[in-house]
């Protein structure tokens, strides 16, 4: 809502009137593309989608391109498959290679006669088709493509999504549908986290105990399945970079092959989420003999020239507490400045260097988490920063290629806006032009402690798309968080038509929990709660293991509540307009009315929902959240009345309200109300 505090009263009416007149037209021309292209010029014409487009492909077309064109034509879901006169002309220079930083540039032109796509490589064609699939609009003419001339290329070459298939195994079908989601938003690297303390999820024919006894459930990808995923990704212009996390995060390896262990302990498969700091022994030659065989086998499965060797979260306790290893470190002068205390970082660097050489011998560039950074690490190692932006900048300043993931940890249930506002190279970057060239891009990271194959999609989508846009689109074109959310809401149902289940699954879980066909009261609560943020779910009295079902209300709750966000947007505009009271404009009155209706719904909902929560043992823990939502609703209603009548709240009311809102912030069942912040803003507390 524009601020018009200084304008005369009729001025506000004029602004409102203009707003009403221009809004429908603006909605028609507003792009719903996500990520936004580098350049798009819309014309006045349109191409009706009544009959199918007739593909015109190069004579010797790459099969991946032909398949992708077929998918696009299907997805445009034309009313009749009869080919009309309009054509889809595809031209490209050469077949692109997804395993390299190959050219993804394209141009896409829609005229009333047809669509033409031109690109230097077939990868550009795939990106253009993803754009084309987002172009259709519907109005009284029917479904049509707007006339447009798009020229597009990515800002960063590396735009990844990490999927952790180790904590919870993610079947091939789950990976494939997420690859389809990635392709739709032009993400081009699947970072496949295949091994961790809790499981080794890929078949080794050389060391088969890794996959069979390393986890409690024994689930893993066969090598044939890995090849299938790599091919599926490549056909969509997506690289697959595997991660074998070491020297820590390796309990599963040690359970299978105890000769790898550092500490003199016995190990069973690890079934909890806390970091173990268990590490393999970098001082024994047999460790490297093992890795030599394992890496020979694993590197051949993945054509990508990059290979992730992990390196995170090893505090060295396994090494420091093992006299044999301490003696080895002292003998090799891996000590701190005092000349005595062993320095685990030096041992880790020694290990990283040896792994790096093995990988180089197999044509691979090593990637590691930012913990591996140190003065002795060769510059070719790529650093993936997760502990903060500093890691990114430090690594680039030391001459390493870098990837940003800090700020893109979508498993932490932070808002899409927070990822969107995280930029690998913000305007105030401390990096020089040469150092900036080392920033390859970034990756959204979906760790799977609290996501199984059922709820995974709903923890990734649509928020990963905000990261995709940040990494693809020009910085200058992506300044509006509100517009990002507008387009995210258009994209989200489109992603479901590709096979993702991020909207359907929470609804199914709610139905299952409610146990009745009337899911509305439970949904009304579920849609305004969110899982507790960051790593708090580890620390709230509930003991998770790998076997804990993820089917509670917290698992059906959105990572970011859309209802709460929209409530917040309305509150913002009402609060911004407050100076205009007591002469509320109709628009503000309408907003007040919407807020009031929402609050009444929440208040009434508690009455409807409590009997269900009380009767269902798996839901009882959420009773307090429903009670608190009703209390927040009461406060909101009282405040709306004050605003509308110009009444000033009493000190006693403010004190009581503060107490209500403080109490409403408390989590229950590892979930929290997402509307408290906006309620505070409305009240001015
Ligand atoms: C990490 O999150 N430990 C890389």
XYZ file of C-alpha atoms and ligand atoms in Angstrom:
689
model
C 0.000 0.000 0.000
C 1.571 3.357 -0.981
C 2.212 5.823 1.778
C 0.157 8.914 1.062
C 0.372 10.641 4.424
C 1.003 14.078 2.936
C -1.526 13.878 0.104
C -4.942 15.480 0.483
C -7.752 13.050 1.163
C -8.987 12.883 -2.435
C -5.423 12.013 -3.409
C -5.768 8.712 -1.615
C -8.982 7.982 -3.441
C -7.267 8.743 -6.707
C -4.395 6.414 -5.912
C -6.866 3.724 -5.027
C -8.887 4.264 -8.178
C -5.780 4.123 -10.359
C -4.782 0.981 -8.559
C -8.104 -0.632 -9.373
C -7.917 0.422 -13.000
C -4.390 -0.755 -13.592
C -4.379 -3.940 -11.552
C -6.039 -6.382 -13.985
C -3.841 -5.267 -16.863
C -0.730 -5.508 -14.695
C -1.675 -9.008 -13.620
C -1.925 -10.001 -17.278
C 1.514 -8.811 -18.195
C 3.300 -9.741 -14.977
C 5.708 -12.556 -15.629
C 5.290 -15.722 -13.630
C 8.652 -17.051 -14.783
C 10.858 -18.448 -12.053
C 13.775 -18.018 -12.278
C 13.363 -14.679 -14.018
C 15.190 -14.554 -17.339
C 18.016 -12.119 -17.935
C 15.928 -10.257 -20.508
C 12.310 -10.562 -21.615
C 10.399 -8.216 -23.891
C 6.693 -8.890 -24.131
C 4.678 -7.915 -27.189
C 0.962 -7.392 -27.686
C 0.235 -10.608 -29.600
C -0.364 -14.106 -28.432
C -0.245 -17.690 -29.612
C -3.383 -19.608 -28.697
C -2.726 -23.093 -27.371
C -5.698 -24.768 -29.001
C -3.854 -27.329 -31.046
C -0.490 -28.902 -30.511
C 2.677 -27.182 -31.592
C 4.427 -28.887 -34.456
C 8.055 -29.549 -33.495
C 10.698 -28.666 -36.071
C 13.887 -30.333 -34.890
C 17.356 -30.435 -36.446
C 17.885 -33.457 -38.710
C 20.272 -35.204 -36.349
C 18.725 -34.162 -33.115
C 20.206 -35.217 -29.786
C 17.814 -37.822 -28.298
C 17.760 -35.876 -25.007
C 16.469 -32.818 -26.868
C 13.846 -34.804 -28.774
C 12.623 -36.359 -25.517
C 12.571 -33.008 -23.739
C 10.540 -31.441 -26.566
C 8.075 -34.321 -26.290
C 7.751 -33.778 -22.537
C 7.223 -30.061 -22.983
C 4.490 -30.567 -25.560
C 2.774 -33.012 -23.211
C 3.088 -30.675 -20.272
C 1.642 -27.774 -22.185
C -1.324 -30.205 -22.061
C -2.923 -28.998 -25.205
C -6.594 -29.676 -25.584
C -6.023 -31.640 -28.751
C -2.930 -33.453 -29.849
C -3.693 -32.558 -33.469
C -0.781 -30.545 -34.707
C -1.913 -27.121 -35.802
C -0.056 -24.661 -37.964
C 2.013 -23.208 -35.154
C 5.507 -24.583 -34.885
C 8.099 -25.140 -32.204
C 11.366 -24.557 -34.022
C 14.511 -25.806 -32.257
C 18.036 -24.899 -33.344
C 21.293 -25.423 -31.488
C 24.975 -25.388 -32.301
C 26.180 -28.610 -30.690
C 25.330 -31.178 -28.058
C 26.061 -29.790 -24.602
C 27.935 -31.689 -21.939
C 26.298 -31.537 -18.528
C 29.434 -32.794 -16.806
C 31.320 -29.611 -17.664
C 30.495 -25.963 -17.143
C 28.956 -25.871 -20.553
C 27.039 -23.064 -22.201
C 23.389 -22.779 -21.088
C 22.500 -19.577 -22.909
C 19.381 -19.507 -25.081
C 16.931 -17.279 -26.813
C 13.219 -18.028 -26.913
C 10.795 -16.198 -29.149
C 7.027 -16.557 -29.164
C 5.077 -14.949 -32.012
C 1.473 -15.530 -33.071
C 2.933 -17.987 -35.633
C 4.905 -20.156 -33.310
C 7.830 -20.609 -30.933
C 11.501 -20.618 -31.816
C 14.387 -21.595 -29.591
C 18.001 -20.908 -30.471
C 20.961 -21.896 -28.344
C 24.670 -22.542 -28.765
C 24.257 -25.947 -27.097
C 21.519 -28.477 -26.438
C 21.722 -27.515 -22.737
C 20.423 -24.090 -23.684
C 17.494 -25.771 -25.453
C 16.626 -27.668 -22.250
C 16.661 -24.420 -20.257
C 14.511 -22.713 -22.896
C 11.947 -25.525 -22.759
C 11.732 -25.102 -18.974
C 10.957 -21.427 -19.570
C 8.409 -22.244 -22.248
C 6.548 -24.565 -19.871
C 6.061 -21.647 -17.471
C 4.811 -19.211 -20.113
C 1.175 -20.246 -20.700
C -1.539 -17.912 -19.438
C -5.281 -18.206 -19.454
C -7.913 -15.573 -19.979
C -11.231 -15.363 -21.797
C -9.423 -16.107 -25.060
C -8.426 -19.439 -23.569
C -4.940 -20.710 -22.928
C -2.205 -18.929 -24.811
C 1.462 -18.047 -24.912
C 2.174 -14.318 -24.736
C 4.256 -12.844 -27.527
C 7.714 -12.502 -26.068
C 11.385 -12.306 -26.891
C 13.584 -13.808 -24.178
C 17.365 -13.822 -24.019
C 18.674 -15.659 -21.047
C 21.761 -17.077 -19.443
C 22.717 -18.050 -15.880
C 24.499 -15.777 -13.434
C 26.309 -18.744 -11.825
C 27.382 -21.966 -13.520
C 26.882 -24.170 -10.428
C 23.314 -24.268 -9.126
C 22.865 -27.275 -6.939
C 20.516 -29.148 -4.705
C 21.958 -31.465 -2.081
C 19.766 -34.429 -1.226
C 20.766 -36.460 1.801
C 19.888 -40.068 1.029
C 21.912 -41.382 3.968
C 19.871 -40.367 7.045
C 16.694 -41.496 5.349
C 17.005 -43.521 2.195
C 15.364 -41.858 -0.808
C 14.233 -44.335 -3.479
C 15.110 -43.745 -7.131
C 11.591 -42.531 -7.966
C 11.938 -39.801 -5.325
C 15.279 -38.682 -6.734
C 13.885 -38.662 -10.261
C 10.890 -36.500 -9.479
C 13.143 -34.068 -7.663
C 15.391 -33.980 -10.735
C 12.294 -32.974 -12.710
C 11.672 -30.204 -10.193
C 15.282 -29.087 -10.469
C 15.089 -28.975 -14.270
C 11.934 -26.860 -14.059
C 13.799 -24.133 -12.146
C 17.107 -24.595 -13.978
C 19.068 -26.121 -11.101
C 21.873 -28.090 -12.714
C 23.755 -30.083 -10.049
C 22.398 -32.880 -7.898
C 24.740 -33.192 -4.926
C 23.947 -36.721 -3.817
C 24.923 -37.214 -0.179
C 25.306 -40.987 -0.278
C 27.104 -41.889 2.914
C 26.929 -40.848 6.536
C 27.087 -42.279 10.046
C 23.635 -43.827 9.638
C 24.134 -45.558 6.308
C 26.227 -46.197 3.203
C 23.606 -45.985 0.471
C 25.415 -47.104 -2.653
C 26.361 -50.604 -3.678
C 30.041 -51.419 -3.557
C 30.894 -54.694 -5.229
C 34.375 -54.547 -3.706
C 33.239 -53.842 -0.137
C 29.626 -55.070 -0.032
C 29.355 -54.960 3.747
C 29.307 -51.149 3.442
C 25.762 -51.161 2.076
C 24.517 -54.313 3.761
C 25.549 -53.834 7.377
C 26.344 -50.115 7.588
C 22.726 -49.157 8.294
C 19.903 -50.681 10.285
C 17.542 -50.789 7.318
C 20.009 -52.072 4.702
C 18.596 -49.808 1.982
C 20.920 -48.700 -0.819
C 21.113 -47.874 -4.526
C 22.401 -50.629 -6.776
C 25.048 -49.562 -9.271
C 22.488 -50.045 -12.043
C 20.175 -47.607 -10.240
C 22.982 -45.098 -9.864
C 23.638 -45.258 -13.615
C 19.929 -44.826 -14.222
C 19.796 -41.691 -12.063
C 22.934 -40.244 -13.676
C 21.427 -40.804 -17.151
C 18.049 -39.365 -16.106
C 19.786 -36.280 -14.752
C 22.029 -35.890 -17.808
C 18.983 -36.002 -20.092
C 17.739 -32.964 -18.174
C 21.068 -31.167 -18.294
C 21.802 -31.924 -14.649
C 25.165 -33.083 -13.312
C 25.366 -35.579 -10.488
C 28.126 -34.995 -7.937
C 28.323 -37.751 -5.327
C 29.465 -37.153 -1.771
C 31.364 -39.757 0.211
C 31.706 -37.986 3.532
C 34.999 -38.671 5.334
C 37.035 -38.913 7.562
C 34.167 -38.259 10.006
C 30.489 -39.142 9.445
C 31.778 -42.665 8.772
C 30.243 -44.888 11.469
C 28.562 -46.958 8.740
C 31.941 -47.589 7.079
C 33.513 -48.604 10.378
C 30.618 -50.879 11.353
C 31.149 -52.694 8.047
C 34.953 -52.660 8.073
C 36.257 -52.153 11.624
C 39.841 -51.993 10.370
C 39.096 -48.406 9.335
C 38.410 -47.182 12.863
C 40.565 -44.823 14.892
C 39.394 -45.409 18.465
C 39.617 -48.820 20.058
C 35.836 -49.251 20.384
C 33.179 -51.513 18.989
C 30.604 -49.916 16.758
C 27.001 -50.722 15.921
C 24.975 -48.967 13.211
C 24.302 -45.442 14.383
C 20.616 -44.595 14.685
C 20.596 -41.087 16.138
C 21.129 -37.685 14.609
C 23.722 -35.996 16.781
C 27.169 -35.642 15.239
C 29.359 -38.539 16.353
C 32.851 -37.262 15.578
C 33.678 -40.881 14.828
C 36.435 -40.845 12.218
C 38.405 -43.308 10.151
C 42.124 -43.626 10.848
C 44.233 -41.462 8.527
C 47.528 -42.761 9.972
C 47.309 -46.354 8.713
C 48.329 -47.223 5.160
C 45.577 -49.851 5.076
C 43.021 -47.015 5.186
C 44.411 -45.664 1.917
C 44.539 -49.126 0.343
C 40.851 -49.420 1.171
C 40.048 -45.956 -0.175
C 42.089 -46.599 -3.298
C 39.882 -49.582 -4.179
C 36.661 -47.888 -3.114
C 37.370 -44.684 -5.042
C 38.396 -46.636 -8.138
C 35.009 -48.291 -8.063
C 32.956 -45.209 -7.178
C 34.608 -42.680 -9.489
C 33.776 -44.801 -12.531
C 30.070 -44.661 -11.669
C 29.930 -40.885 -11.847
C 31.081 -39.148 -15.046
C 31.185 -35.700 -13.430
C 34.736 -34.380 -12.984
C 33.894 -33.190 -9.458
C 33.760 -35.526 -6.474
C 32.772 -34.539 -2.941
C 34.834 -35.999 -0.122
C 32.987 -34.338 2.772
C 35.385 -33.349 5.536
C 32.869 -31.731 7.891
C 32.328 -32.027 11.622
C 35.361 -33.866 12.829
C 36.544 -32.406 16.123
C 39.415 -34.901 16.201
C 38.435 -36.507 19.502
C 38.773 -40.005 18.028
C 42.361 -39.177 17.055
C 43.406 -37.275 20.179
C 42.169 -40.071 22.415
C 44.015 -42.855 20.605
C 47.632 -43.136 21.825
C 48.764 -44.878 18.647
C 47.464 -41.965 16.536
C 48.826 -39.322 18.906
C 52.265 -40.940 18.724
C 52.078 -40.977 14.918
C 51.104 -37.304 14.844
C 53.969 -36.384 17.155
C 56.404 -38.385 15.056
C 55.161 -36.488 11.991
C 55.384 -33.122 13.800
C 51.637 -32.518 13.542
C 51.687 -30.362 16.636
C 50.599 -26.890 17.583
C 52.959 -23.963 18.192
C 53.787 -25.264 21.686
C 55.573 -28.187 20.010
C 53.630 -30.777 22.027
C 49.849 -30.621 21.603
C 48.735 -32.589 18.575
C 46.915 -30.578 15.926
C 44.012 -32.479 14.394
C 43.737 -29.990 11.580
C 47.141 -30.969 10.276
C 46.141 -34.619 10.280
C 42.895 -33.817 8.499
C 44.793 -31.825 5.879
C 47.230 -34.726 5.439
C 44.237 -37.015 4.903
C 42.517 -34.585 2.506
C 45.691 -34.240 0.451
C 46.039 -37.983 0.059
C 42.378 -38.371 -0.908
C 42.754 -35.469 -3.293
C 45.711 -37.113 -5.050
C 43.746 -40.359 -5.419
C 40.859 -38.433 -6.921
C 43.147 -36.484 -9.252
C 44.638 -39.745 -10.490
C 41.090 -40.661 -11.477
C 40.463 -37.346 -13.217
C 38.420 -35.825 -10.395
C 38.548 -32.470 -8.671
C 37.883 -32.763 -4.946
C 35.196 -30.758 -3.173
C 35.046 -30.510 0.596
C 33.062 -28.702 3.281
C 34.643 -25.532 4.615
C 36.316 -27.321 7.549
C 38.950 -28.688 5.163
C 40.256 -25.209 4.421
C 43.793 -24.659 5.648
C 47.020 -23.091 4.410
C 48.378 -26.423 3.145
C 45.347 -27.401 1.143
C 46.087 -27.326 -2.613
C 44.201 -24.545 -4.388
C 42.396 -26.882 -6.762
C 40.191 -28.192 -3.940
C 36.714 -26.668 -4.144
C 35.374 -25.387 -0.829
C 31.669 -25.592 -0.035
C 30.808 -23.072 2.626
C 28.109 -24.063 5.131
C 29.134 -22.501 8.439
C 28.764 -18.898 7.277
C 29.598 -16.509 4.484
C 33.076 -16.056 5.949
C 34.069 -19.534 4.792
C 33.209 -18.576 1.227
C 35.183 -15.368 1.269
C 38.173 -16.848 3.128
C 38.420 -19.720 0.660
C 38.157 -17.464 -2.383
C 40.813 -15.172 -0.920
C 43.103 -18.192 -0.587
C 42.483 -18.959 -4.256
C 40.011 -21.855 -3.994
C 36.946 -22.231 -6.186
C 33.946 -21.942 -3.850
C 30.291 -22.843 -3.484
C 27.863 -21.188 -1.105
C 25.457 -23.279 0.950
C 25.347 -21.218 4.128
C 21.954 -19.502 3.985
C 20.625 -22.177 1.641
C 20.045 -24.946 4.224
C 16.415 -25.557 3.389
C 16.187 -28.360 5.984
C 16.343 -25.684 8.686
C 12.825 -24.526 7.758
C 13.769 -20.891 7.323
C 11.810 -18.706 4.932
C 12.269 -18.670 1.173
C 12.940 -14.952 1.623
C 15.945 -15.625 3.841
C 17.529 -17.816 1.149
C 16.532 -15.375 -1.550
C 18.250 -12.517 0.253
C 21.443 -14.549 0.583
C 23.672 -13.731 -2.350
C 27.039 -15.390 -3.013
C 28.245 -12.040 -4.362
C 26.264 -9.231 -2.749
C 27.020 -5.648 -3.781
C 29.258 -5.264 -0.710
C 31.278 -8.424 -1.349
C 34.828 -8.085 -0.016
C 36.134 -10.132 -2.952
C 38.192 -8.652 -5.782
C 37.093 -9.199 -9.382
C 39.571 -12.090 -9.697
C 38.370 -13.667 -6.456
C 34.749 -13.275 -7.519
C 35.498 -15.448 -10.547
C 36.234 -18.284 -8.120
C 32.637 -18.223 -6.846
C 31.139 -21.019 -8.923
C 27.663 -20.689 -7.419
C 25.866 -22.462 -4.625
C 23.658 -25.282 -3.494
C 20.442 -25.592 -1.576
C 21.009 -28.309 1.020
C 18.306 -30.735 2.076
C 19.608 -32.783 4.982
C 17.285 -35.605 5.850
C 17.287 -36.141 9.602
C 13.689 -34.904 9.650
C 12.646 -35.831 6.143
C 11.902 -39.310 4.906
C 11.012 -40.201 1.337
C 7.369 -39.293 2.037
C 7.788 -35.727 3.271
C 11.043 -34.893 1.465
C 9.376 -32.985 -1.387
C 7.487 -30.742 1.026
C 10.735 -29.743 2.714
C 12.421 -28.935 -0.602
C 9.655 -27.329 -2.640
C 8.830 -24.692 -3.436
C 11.524 -23.006 -1.303
C 14.459 -24.466 -3.278
C 13.192 -22.432 -6.219
C 14.106 -19.227 -4.360
C 17.720 -20.435 -4.292
C 17.456 -21.430 -7.958
C 16.435 -17.905 -8.904
C 19.122 -16.326 -6.741
C 21.743 -18.359 -8.591
C 20.334 -18.040 -12.121
C 18.847 -14.569 -12.465
C 20.559 -11.186 -12.657
C 20.906 -9.544 -9.261
C 19.286 -6.322 -10.436
C 16.132 -8.118 -11.617
C 15.558 -9.938 -8.341
C 15.080 -7.245 -5.745
C 11.449 -7.873 -4.834
C 10.762 -10.527 -2.215
C 7.009 -9.972 -2.632
C 7.238 -10.695 -6.343
C 9.341 -13.791 -5.673
C 6.569 -15.111 -3.407
C 3.927 -14.247 -5.999
C 5.772 -16.320 -8.592
C 6.572 -19.103 -6.107
C 2.838 -19.502 -5.588
C 2.306 -19.885 -9.318
C 5.173 -22.344 -9.601
C 4.223 -24.556 -6.676
C 1.184 -26.283 -8.238
C 3.064 -26.545 -11.552
C 5.750 -28.542 -9.764
C 3.117 -30.989 -8.578
C 2.052 -31.661 -12.139
C 5.645 -32.828 -12.724
C 5.153 -35.509 -10.082
C 6.373 -33.784 -6.939
C 4.196 -34.353 -3.892
C 4.938 -31.352 -1.695
C 1.299 -30.230 -1.528
C -0.483 -33.574 -1.676
C 1.484 -35.378 1.021
C 0.880 -32.958 3.921
C -2.816 -33.119 3.077
C -2.739 -36.936 3.108
C -0.933 -36.943 6.451
C -3.596 -34.646 7.886
C -6.351 -36.948 6.661
C -4.584 -39.904 8.208
C -4.185 -38.085 11.531
C -7.687 -36.645 11.600
C -9.143 -40.056 10.923
C -12.316 -38.392 9.646
C -13.227 -36.948 6.312
C -13.473 -33.484 7.863
C -9.877 -32.414 7.895
C -10.650 -28.676 7.974
C -10.122 -27.952 11.695
C -6.826 -29.846 11.765
C -5.691 -28.158 8.553
C -6.605 -24.740 9.936
C -4.125 -25.309 12.753
C -1.534 -27.145 10.647
C -1.349 -24.377 8.062
C -0.287 -21.750 10.608
C 2.342 -23.796 12.390
C 5.865 -24.525 11.286
C 8.498 -26.955 12.548
C 10.876 -25.291 15.007
C 13.713 -23.629 13.166
C 17.368 -24.472 12.637
C 18.624 -27.381 14.712
C 16.129 -27.000 17.568
C 14.255 -30.178 16.705
C 17.213 -32.103 18.121
C 16.831 -30.466 21.492
C 13.202 -30.519 22.519
C 12.749 -33.588 24.613
C 11.732 -35.956 21.847
C 14.285 -38.657 21.168
C 14.520 -39.183 17.447
C 16.133 -42.229 15.896
C 16.340 -43.431 12.314
C 13.214 -45.508 13.058
C 11.039 -42.652 14.358
C 8.059 -42.230 12.026
C 7.817 -38.743 10.535
C 4.040 -38.594 10.460
C 3.147 -36.214 13.275
C 1.515 -32.819 12.895
C 4.954 -31.197 12.806
C 5.731 -33.268 9.703
C 2.560 -32.160 7.934
C 3.170 -28.519 8.874
C 4.661 -26.373 6.121
C 8.323 -25.397 6.428
C 7.103 -21.877 5.812
C 3.439 -21.112 6.419
C 1.857 -19.344 3.482
C -1.222 -18.435 5.520
C 0.947 -16.829 8.201
C 3.012 -15.028 5.605
C -0.079 -13.569 3.927
C -1.455 -12.608 7.336
C 1.841 -10.815 7.961
C 1.631 -8.971 4.638
C -1.874 -7.742 5.513
C -0.754 -6.677 8.972
C 2.158 -4.795 7.432
C -0.118 -2.840 5.147
C -2.640 -2.089 7.892
C 0.107 -0.938 10.244
C 1.686 1.158 7.505
C -1.654 2.820 6.897
C -2.400 3.557 10.524
C -1.533 7.253 10.307
C -4.527 7.638 8.003
C -7.024 6.519 10.648
C -9.680 7.427 11.698
C -10.446 8.021 7.996
C -9.857 4.457 6.872
C -9.985 3.935 3.170
C -12.214 1.209 1.766
C -9.098 -0.798 0.857
C -7.875 -0.687 4.443
C -11.330 -1.495 5.728
C -11.356 -4.482 3.453
C -7.983 -5.556 4.827
C -9.210 -5.117 8.378
C -12.217 -7.222 7.463
C -10.002 -9.967 6.046
C -7.862 -9.970 9.179
C -10.965 -10.097 11.329
C -12.427 -13.021 9.391
C -9.129 -14.865 9.686
C -8.942 -14.299 13.448
C -12.550 -15.395 13.947
C -11.773 -18.570 12.025
C -8.822 -19.308 14.331
C -10.857 -18.588 17.430
C -13.725 -20.846 16.416
C -11.325 -23.515 15.218
C -10.046 -24.208 18.709
C -13.531 -25.192 19.816
C -13.913 -27.528 16.845
C -10.451 -29.018 17.070
C -9.875 -29.661 20.774
C -12.149 -32.741 20.963
C -10.243 -34.317 18.048
C -6.838 -33.507 19.577
C -7.926 -34.888 22.939
C -9.339 -38.091 21.465
C -6.292 -38.868 19.349
C -3.170 -39.735 21.364
C -0.841 -38.865 18.488
C -2.330 -35.353 18.331
C -2.749 -34.546 22.014
C 0.645 -32.850 22.228
C -0.649 -30.168 19.848
C -3.560 -29.100 22.055
C -1.602 -26.172 23.522
C -0.883 -24.764 20.040
C -4.575 -24.678 19.218
C -5.340 -22.967 22.546
C -2.604 -20.404 21.940
C -3.791 -19.754 18.383
C -7.233 -18.939 19.770
C -5.641 -16.614 22.338
C -3.663 -14.845 19.616
C -6.875 -14.547 17.582
C -8.642 -12.898 20.513
C -5.846 -10.371 20.864
C -5.954 -9.678 17.125
C -9.727 -9.111 17.214
C -9.457 -6.754 20.168
C -6.717 -4.820 18.464
C -8.678 -4.552 15.220
C -11.584 -3.054 17.148
C -9.244 -0.555 18.786
C -7.850 0.429 15.392
C -11.251 0.811 13.830
C -12.683 2.862 16.680
C -9.555 4.889 17.343
C -9.464 3.563 20.891
C -6.089 3.716 22.688
C -5.193 0.425 24.424
C -4.881 0.570 28.203
C -1.621 -0.281 29.925
C -3.311 -3.242 31.584
C -4.469 -4.557 28.199
C -0.992 -4.153 26.778
C 0.568 -6.022 29.700
C -1.915 -8.891 29.443
C -1.478 -9.025 25.666
C 2.286 -9.125 25.962
C 1.985 -12.108 28.291
C -0.408 -13.866 25.894
C 1.890 -13.362 22.928
C 4.995 -14.416 24.861
C 3.231 -17.624 25.874
C 2.021 -18.168 22.301
C 5.605 -18.280 21.089
C 6.345 -21.494 23.002
C 6.669 -24.587 20.814
C 4.756 -27.841 21.276
C 5.487 -31.120 19.546
C 8.549 -29.454 17.914
C 6.253 -27.026 16.127
C 5.487 -23.372 16.709
C 2.820 -20.867 15.733
C 3.902 -18.847 12.730
C 1.499 -15.938 13.291
C 2.805 -14.549 16.566
C 5.305 -12.171 15.002
C 2.637 -10.523 12.857
C 0.256 -10.329 15.831
C 2.960 -8.515 17.804
C 3.383 -6.071 14.974
C -0.337 -5.389 14.805
C -0.427 -4.720 18.526
C 2.774 -2.722 18.404
C 4.535 -4.885 20.989
C 27.214 -30.076 7.286
O 26.095 -29.547 7.378
N 27.706 -30.753 8.314
C 28.000 -29.979 6.084
